mmCIF file of C-alpha atoms in Angstrom:
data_model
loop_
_atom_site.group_PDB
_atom_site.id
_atom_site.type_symbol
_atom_site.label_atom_id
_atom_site.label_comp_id
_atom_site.label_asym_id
_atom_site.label_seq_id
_atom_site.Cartn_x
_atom_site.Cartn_y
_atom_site.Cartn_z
ATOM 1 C CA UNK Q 105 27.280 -11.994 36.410
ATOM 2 C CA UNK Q 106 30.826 -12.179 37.551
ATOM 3 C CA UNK Q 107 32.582 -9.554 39.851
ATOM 4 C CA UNK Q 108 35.704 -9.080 37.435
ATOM 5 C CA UNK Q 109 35.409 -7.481 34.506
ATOM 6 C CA UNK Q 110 38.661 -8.777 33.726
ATOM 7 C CA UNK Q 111 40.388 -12.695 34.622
ATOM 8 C CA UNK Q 112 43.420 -14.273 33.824
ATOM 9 C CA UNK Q 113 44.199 -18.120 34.632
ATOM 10 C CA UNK Q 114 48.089 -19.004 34.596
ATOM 11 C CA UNK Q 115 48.997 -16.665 31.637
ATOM 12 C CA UNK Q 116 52.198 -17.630 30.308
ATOM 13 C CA UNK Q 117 55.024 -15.657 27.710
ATOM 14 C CA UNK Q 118 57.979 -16.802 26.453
ATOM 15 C CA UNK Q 119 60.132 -15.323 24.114
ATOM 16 C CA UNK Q 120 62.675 -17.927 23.108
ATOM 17 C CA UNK Q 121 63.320 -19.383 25.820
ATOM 18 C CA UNK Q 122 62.770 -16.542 28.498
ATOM 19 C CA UNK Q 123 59.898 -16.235 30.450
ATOM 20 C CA UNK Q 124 58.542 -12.968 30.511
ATOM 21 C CA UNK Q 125 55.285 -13.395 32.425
ATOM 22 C CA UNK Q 126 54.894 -17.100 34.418
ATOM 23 C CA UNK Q 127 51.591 -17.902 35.107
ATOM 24 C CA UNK Q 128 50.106 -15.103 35.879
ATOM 25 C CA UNK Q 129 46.321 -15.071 37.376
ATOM 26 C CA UNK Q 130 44.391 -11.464 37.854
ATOM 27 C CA UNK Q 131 40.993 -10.690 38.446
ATOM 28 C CA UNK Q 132 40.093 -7.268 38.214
ATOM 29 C CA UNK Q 133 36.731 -5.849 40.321
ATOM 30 C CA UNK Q 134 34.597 -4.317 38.279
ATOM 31 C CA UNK Q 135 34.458 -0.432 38.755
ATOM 32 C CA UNK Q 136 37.647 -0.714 40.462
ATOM 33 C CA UNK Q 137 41.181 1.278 40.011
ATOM 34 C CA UNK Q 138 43.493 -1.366 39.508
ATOM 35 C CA UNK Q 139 47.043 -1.256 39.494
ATOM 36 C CA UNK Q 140 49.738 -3.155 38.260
ATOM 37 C CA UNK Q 141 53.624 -2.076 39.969
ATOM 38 C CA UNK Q 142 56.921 -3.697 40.237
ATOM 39 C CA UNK Q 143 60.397 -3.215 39.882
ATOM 40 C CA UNK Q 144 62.022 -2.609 36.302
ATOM 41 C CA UNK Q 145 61.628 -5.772 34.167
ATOM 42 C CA UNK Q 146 59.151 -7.228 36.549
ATOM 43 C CA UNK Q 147 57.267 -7.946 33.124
ATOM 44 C CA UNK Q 148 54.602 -5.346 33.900
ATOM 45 C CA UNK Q 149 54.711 -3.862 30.000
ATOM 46 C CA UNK Q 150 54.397 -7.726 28.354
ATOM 47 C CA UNK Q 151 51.750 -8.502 30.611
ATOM 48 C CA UNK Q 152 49.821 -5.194 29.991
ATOM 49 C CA UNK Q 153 50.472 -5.789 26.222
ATOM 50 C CA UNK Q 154 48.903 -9.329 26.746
ATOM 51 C CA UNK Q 155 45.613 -8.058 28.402
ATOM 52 C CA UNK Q 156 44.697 -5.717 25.893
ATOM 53 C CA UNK Q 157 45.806 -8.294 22.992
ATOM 54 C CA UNK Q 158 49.138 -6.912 21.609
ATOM 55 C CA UNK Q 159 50.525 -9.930 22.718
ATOM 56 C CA UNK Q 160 49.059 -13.691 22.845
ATOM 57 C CA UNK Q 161 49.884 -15.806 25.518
ATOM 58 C CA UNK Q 162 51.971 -18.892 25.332
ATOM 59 C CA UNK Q 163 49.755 -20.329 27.758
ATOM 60 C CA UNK Q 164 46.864 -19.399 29.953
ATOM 61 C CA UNK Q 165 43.224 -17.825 28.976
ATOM 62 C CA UNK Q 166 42.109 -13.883 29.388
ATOM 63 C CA UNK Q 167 38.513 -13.524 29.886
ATOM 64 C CA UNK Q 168 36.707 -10.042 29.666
ATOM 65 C CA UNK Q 169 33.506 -9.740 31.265
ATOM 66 C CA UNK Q 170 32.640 -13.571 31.017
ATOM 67 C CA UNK Q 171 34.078 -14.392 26.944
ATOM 68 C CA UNK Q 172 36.649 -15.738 26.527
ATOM 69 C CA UNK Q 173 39.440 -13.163 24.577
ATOM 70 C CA UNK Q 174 42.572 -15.085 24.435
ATOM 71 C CA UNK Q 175 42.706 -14.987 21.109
ATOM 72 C CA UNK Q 176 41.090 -11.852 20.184
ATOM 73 C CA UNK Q 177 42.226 -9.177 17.863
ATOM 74 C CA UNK Q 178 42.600 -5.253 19.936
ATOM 75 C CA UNK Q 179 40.138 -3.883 17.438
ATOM 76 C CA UNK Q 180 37.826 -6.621 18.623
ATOM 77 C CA UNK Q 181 38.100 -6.096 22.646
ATOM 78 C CA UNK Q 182 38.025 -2.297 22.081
ATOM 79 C CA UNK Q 183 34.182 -3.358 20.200
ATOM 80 C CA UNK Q 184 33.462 -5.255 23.454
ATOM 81 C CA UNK Q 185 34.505 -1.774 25.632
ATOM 82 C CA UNK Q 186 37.845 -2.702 26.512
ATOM 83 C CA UNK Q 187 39.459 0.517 25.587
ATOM 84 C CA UNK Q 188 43.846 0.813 25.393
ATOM 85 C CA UNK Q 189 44.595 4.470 26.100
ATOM 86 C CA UNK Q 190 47.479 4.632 23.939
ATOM 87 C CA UNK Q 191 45.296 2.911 20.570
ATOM 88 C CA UNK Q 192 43.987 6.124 20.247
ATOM 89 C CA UNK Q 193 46.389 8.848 22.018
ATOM 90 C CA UNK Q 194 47.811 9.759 19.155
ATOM 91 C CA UNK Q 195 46.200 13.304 18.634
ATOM 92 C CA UNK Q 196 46.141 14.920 15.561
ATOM 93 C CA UNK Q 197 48.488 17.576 16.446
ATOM 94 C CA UNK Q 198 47.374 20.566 13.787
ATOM 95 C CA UNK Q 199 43.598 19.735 14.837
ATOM 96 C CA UNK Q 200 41.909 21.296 17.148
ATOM 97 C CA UNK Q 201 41.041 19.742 20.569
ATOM 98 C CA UNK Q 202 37.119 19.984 19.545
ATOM 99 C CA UNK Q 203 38.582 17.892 16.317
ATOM 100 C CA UNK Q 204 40.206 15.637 17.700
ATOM 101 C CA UNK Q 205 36.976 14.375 20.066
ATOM 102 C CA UNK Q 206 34.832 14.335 17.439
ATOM 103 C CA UNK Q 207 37.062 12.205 15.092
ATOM 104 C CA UNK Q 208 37.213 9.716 18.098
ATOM 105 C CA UNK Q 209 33.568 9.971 18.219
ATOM 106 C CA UNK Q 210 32.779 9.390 14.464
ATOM 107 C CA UNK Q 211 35.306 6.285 14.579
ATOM 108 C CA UNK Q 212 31.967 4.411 16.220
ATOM 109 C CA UNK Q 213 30.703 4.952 12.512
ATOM 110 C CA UNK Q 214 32.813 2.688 11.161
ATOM 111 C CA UNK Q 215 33.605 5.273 8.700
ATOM 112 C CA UNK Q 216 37.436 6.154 9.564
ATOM 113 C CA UNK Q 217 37.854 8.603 6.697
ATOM 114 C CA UNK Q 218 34.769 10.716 7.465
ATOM 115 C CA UNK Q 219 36.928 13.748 8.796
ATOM 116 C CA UNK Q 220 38.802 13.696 5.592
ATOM 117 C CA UNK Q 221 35.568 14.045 3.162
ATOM 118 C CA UNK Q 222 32.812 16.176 5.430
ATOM 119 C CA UNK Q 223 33.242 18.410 8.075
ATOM 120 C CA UNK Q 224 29.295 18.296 8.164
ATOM 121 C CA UNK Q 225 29.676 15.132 9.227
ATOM 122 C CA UNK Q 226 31.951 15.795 12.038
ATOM 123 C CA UNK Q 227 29.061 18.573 13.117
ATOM 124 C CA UNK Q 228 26.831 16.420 14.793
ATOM 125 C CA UNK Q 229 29.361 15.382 17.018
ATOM 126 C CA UNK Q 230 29.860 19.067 17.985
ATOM 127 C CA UNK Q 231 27.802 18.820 21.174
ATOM 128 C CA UNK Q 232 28.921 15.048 22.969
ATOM 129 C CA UNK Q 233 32.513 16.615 22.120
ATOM 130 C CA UNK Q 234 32.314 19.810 24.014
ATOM 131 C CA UNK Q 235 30.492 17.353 26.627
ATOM 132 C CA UNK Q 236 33.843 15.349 26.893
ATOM 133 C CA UNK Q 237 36.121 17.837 26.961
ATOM 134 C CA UNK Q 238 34.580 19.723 29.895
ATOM 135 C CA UNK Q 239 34.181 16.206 31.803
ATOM 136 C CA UNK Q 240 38.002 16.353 31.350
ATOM 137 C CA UNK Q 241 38.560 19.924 32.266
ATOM 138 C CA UNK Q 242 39.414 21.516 28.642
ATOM 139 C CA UNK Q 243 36.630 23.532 28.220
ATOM 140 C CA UNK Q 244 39.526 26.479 27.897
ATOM 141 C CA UNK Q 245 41.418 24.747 25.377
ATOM 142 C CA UNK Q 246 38.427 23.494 22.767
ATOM 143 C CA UNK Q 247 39.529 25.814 20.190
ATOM 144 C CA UNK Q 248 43.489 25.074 20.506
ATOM 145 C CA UNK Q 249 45.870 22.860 18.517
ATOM 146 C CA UNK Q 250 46.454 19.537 19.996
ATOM 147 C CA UNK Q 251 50.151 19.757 19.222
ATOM 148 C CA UNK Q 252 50.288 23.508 20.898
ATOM 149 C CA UNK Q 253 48.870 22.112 24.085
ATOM 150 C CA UNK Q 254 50.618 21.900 27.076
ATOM 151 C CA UNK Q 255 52.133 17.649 27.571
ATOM 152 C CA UNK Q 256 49.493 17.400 30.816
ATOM 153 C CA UNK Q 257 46.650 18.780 28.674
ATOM 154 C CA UNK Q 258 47.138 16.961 25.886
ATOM 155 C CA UNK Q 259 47.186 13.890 27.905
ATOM 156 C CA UNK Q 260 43.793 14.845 29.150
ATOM 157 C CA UNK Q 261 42.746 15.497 25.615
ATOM 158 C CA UNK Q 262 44.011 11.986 24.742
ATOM 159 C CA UNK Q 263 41.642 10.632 27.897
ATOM 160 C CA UNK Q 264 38.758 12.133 26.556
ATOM 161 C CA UNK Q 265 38.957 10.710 23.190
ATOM 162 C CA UNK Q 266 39.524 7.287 24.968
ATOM 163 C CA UNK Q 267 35.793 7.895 26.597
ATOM 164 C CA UNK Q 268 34.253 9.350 22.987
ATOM 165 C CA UNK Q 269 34.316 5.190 22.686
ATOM 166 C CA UNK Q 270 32.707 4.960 25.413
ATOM 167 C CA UNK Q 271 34.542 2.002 27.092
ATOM 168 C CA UNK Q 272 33.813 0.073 29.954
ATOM 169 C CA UNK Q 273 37.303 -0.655 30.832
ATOM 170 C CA UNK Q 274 39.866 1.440 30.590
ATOM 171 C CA UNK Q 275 43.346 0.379 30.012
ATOM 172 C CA UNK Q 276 46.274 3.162 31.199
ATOM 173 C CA UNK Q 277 49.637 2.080 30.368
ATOM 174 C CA UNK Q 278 51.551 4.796 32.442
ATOM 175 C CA UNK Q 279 49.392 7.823 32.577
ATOM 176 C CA UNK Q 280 51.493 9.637 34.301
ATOM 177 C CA UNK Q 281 55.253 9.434 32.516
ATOM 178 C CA UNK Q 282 56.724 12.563 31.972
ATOM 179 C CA UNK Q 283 54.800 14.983 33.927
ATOM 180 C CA UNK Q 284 55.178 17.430 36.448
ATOM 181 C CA UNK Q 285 53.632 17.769 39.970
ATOM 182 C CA UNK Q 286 50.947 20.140 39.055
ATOM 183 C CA UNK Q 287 49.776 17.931 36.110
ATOM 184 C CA UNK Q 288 50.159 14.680 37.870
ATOM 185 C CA UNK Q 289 47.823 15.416 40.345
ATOM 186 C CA UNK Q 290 45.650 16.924 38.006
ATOM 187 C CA UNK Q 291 45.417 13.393 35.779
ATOM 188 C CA UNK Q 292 45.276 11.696 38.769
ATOM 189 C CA UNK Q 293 42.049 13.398 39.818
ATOM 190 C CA UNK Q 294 40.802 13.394 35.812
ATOM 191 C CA UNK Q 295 41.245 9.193 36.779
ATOM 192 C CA UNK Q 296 39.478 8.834 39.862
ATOM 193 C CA UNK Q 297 36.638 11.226 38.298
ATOM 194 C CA UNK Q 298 36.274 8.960 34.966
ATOM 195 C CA UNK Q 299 36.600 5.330 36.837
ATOM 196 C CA UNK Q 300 32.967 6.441 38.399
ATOM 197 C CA UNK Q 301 31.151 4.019 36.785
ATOM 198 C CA UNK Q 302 34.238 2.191 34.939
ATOM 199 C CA UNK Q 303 36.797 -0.421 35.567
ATOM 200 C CA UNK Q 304 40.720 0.847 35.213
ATOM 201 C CA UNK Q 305 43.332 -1.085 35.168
ATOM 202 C CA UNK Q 306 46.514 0.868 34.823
ATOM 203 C CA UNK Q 307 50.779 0.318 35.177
ATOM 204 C CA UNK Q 308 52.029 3.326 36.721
ATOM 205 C CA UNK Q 309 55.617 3.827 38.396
ATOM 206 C CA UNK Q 310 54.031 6.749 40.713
ATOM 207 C CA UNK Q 311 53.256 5.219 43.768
ATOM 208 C CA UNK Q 312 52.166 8.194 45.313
ATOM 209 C CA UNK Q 313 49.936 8.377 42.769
ATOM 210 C CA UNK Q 314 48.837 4.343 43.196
ATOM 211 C CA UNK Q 315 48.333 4.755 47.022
ATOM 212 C CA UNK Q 316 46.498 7.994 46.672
ATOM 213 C CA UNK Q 317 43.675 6.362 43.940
ATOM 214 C CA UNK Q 318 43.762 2.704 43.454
ATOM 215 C CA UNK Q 319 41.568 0.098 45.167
ATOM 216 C CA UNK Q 320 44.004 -2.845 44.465
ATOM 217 C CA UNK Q 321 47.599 -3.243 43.686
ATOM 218 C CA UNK Q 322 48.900 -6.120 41.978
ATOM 219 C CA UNK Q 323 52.770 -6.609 42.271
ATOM 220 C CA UNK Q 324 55.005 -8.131 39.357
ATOM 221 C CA UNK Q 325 58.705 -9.547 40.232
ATOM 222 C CA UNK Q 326 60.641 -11.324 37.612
ATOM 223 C CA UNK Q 327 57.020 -12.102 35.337
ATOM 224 C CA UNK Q 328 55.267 -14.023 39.043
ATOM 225 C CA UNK Q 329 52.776 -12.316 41.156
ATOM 226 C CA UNK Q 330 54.171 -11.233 44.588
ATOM 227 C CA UNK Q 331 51.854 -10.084 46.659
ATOM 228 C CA UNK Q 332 48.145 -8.097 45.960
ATOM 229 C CA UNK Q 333 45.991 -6.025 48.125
ATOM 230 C CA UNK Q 334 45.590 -2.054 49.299
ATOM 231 C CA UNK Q 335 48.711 -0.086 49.402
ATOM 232 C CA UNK Q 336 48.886 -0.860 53.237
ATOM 233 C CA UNK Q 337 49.173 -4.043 52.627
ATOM 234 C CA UNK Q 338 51.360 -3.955 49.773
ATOM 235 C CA UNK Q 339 53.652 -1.530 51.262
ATOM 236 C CA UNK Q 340 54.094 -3.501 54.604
ATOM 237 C CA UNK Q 341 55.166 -6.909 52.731
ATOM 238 C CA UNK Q 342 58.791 -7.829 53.377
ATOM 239 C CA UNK Q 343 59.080 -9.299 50.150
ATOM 240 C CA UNK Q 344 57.721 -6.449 48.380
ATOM 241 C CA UNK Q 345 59.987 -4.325 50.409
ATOM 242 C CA UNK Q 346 62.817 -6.478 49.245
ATOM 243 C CA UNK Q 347 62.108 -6.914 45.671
ATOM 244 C CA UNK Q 348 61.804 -2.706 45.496
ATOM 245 C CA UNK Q 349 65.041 -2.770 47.477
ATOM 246 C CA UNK Q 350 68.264 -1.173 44.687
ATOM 247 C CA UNK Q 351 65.258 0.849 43.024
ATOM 248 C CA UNK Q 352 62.979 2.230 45.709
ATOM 249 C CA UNK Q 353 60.788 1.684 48.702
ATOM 250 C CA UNK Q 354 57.107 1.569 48.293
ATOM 251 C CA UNK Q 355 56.542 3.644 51.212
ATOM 252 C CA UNK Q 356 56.489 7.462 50.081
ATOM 253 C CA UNK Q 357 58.150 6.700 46.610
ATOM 254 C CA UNK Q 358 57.461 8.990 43.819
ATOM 255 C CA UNK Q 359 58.956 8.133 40.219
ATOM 256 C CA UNK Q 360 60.536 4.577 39.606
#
């Protein structure tokens, strides 16, 4: 068995004429934090939306965990366990947090509409739920509506119906937009807690966040790899230093 869970050889986008992403290779450790950074329009967001199969490549191959997904639908890499945060993160906002776990849970079913027709059904998720939430610190909130939480907790909610699929890899596009200090380190904690076990790949523009949990950073500049390694290393590359200079240093930076 391979030591990536994840591998890309020379992916390629275009859109007409521009090239968003130019051959791009990745391999992502298994049970790993992985990041991917760069400056705005490195091409982070197209190549995110290409691994998880939004996009298809113009050229170039995406493997996950050995099979070969290039082509693949994202309902049929979520099936193999690689999980998108944001497929799923849109909670039902007048349902309870307990609700909203146990709908992700009954989605393995196959049966989407069982919450509409049973709540008996929903019942005998009642235990794995409350499981889930506490593994994500909501124990507190289990009786709440989602749309009455506060943003942090409801992004924890959203995490936790993410794992009720039980995925291997998890795929974060940008955990931590629009949060405050107390709630950012909180997620970023929830993160380094869950990827026990898991591989994460995520884009985040807090690189005090990045440096404080990932393993590896991968930076983007204008769609091209530019450098990859710890954030020591990343952070002490002149070119990375350059390409971050007009936006923001990688040493100490908070919010790009």
């Amino acid at each position: 068995m391979s030591a990536y869970a994840l591998e890309t050889d020379g992916v390629t986008k275009e859109f007409s004429g521009f090239t968003a992403v130019n051959d791009v290779s990745l391999r992502i450790r298994r049970h790993t934090i992985h990041a991917l950074i760069g400056p705005n329009g490195a091409g982070k967001t197209t190549c995110f939306n290409l691994l998880t199969k939004f996009l298809e490549p113009t050229r170039g191959s995406i493997r996950y965990e050995g099979r070969d997904i290039t082509r693949s639908r994202p309902a049929d890499v979520a099936r193999l366990g690689l999980v998108r945060s944001f497929q799923i993160s849109a909670v039902f906002p007048n349902f309870s947090a307990l609700d909203n776990v146990r709908i992700a849970l009954q989605r393995k079913r196959g049966d989407s509409f069982d919450f509409w027709r049973s709540d008996k059904l929903l019942r005998q998720y009642d235990s794995r739920a409350r499981e889930l939430l506490d593994e994500v610190g909501l124990s507190a909130w289990t009786d709440a509506k989602a749309g009455e939480m506060p943003y942090g907790r409801k992004r924890a909610l959203e995490i936790a119906a993410t794992l009720a699929l039980d995925p291997q890899m998890l795929l974060l596009d940008e955990p931590m937009a629009g949060m405050g200090h107390e709630d950012i380190d909180r997620i970023a904690d929830l993160i380094k807690r869950v990827a026990e076990g898991r591989t994460v790949l995520m884009v985040e523009h807090n690189l005090s966040v990045v440096s404080r949990i990932c393993d590896v950073i991968t930076v983007l500049t204008r769609g091209k790899v530019l450098a990859e390694g710890d954030y020591a290393v990343v952070s002490a590359n002149p070119s990375v230093q350059e390409a971050y200079l007009g936006s923001e240093s990688p040493e100490g930076a908070g919010h790009g």
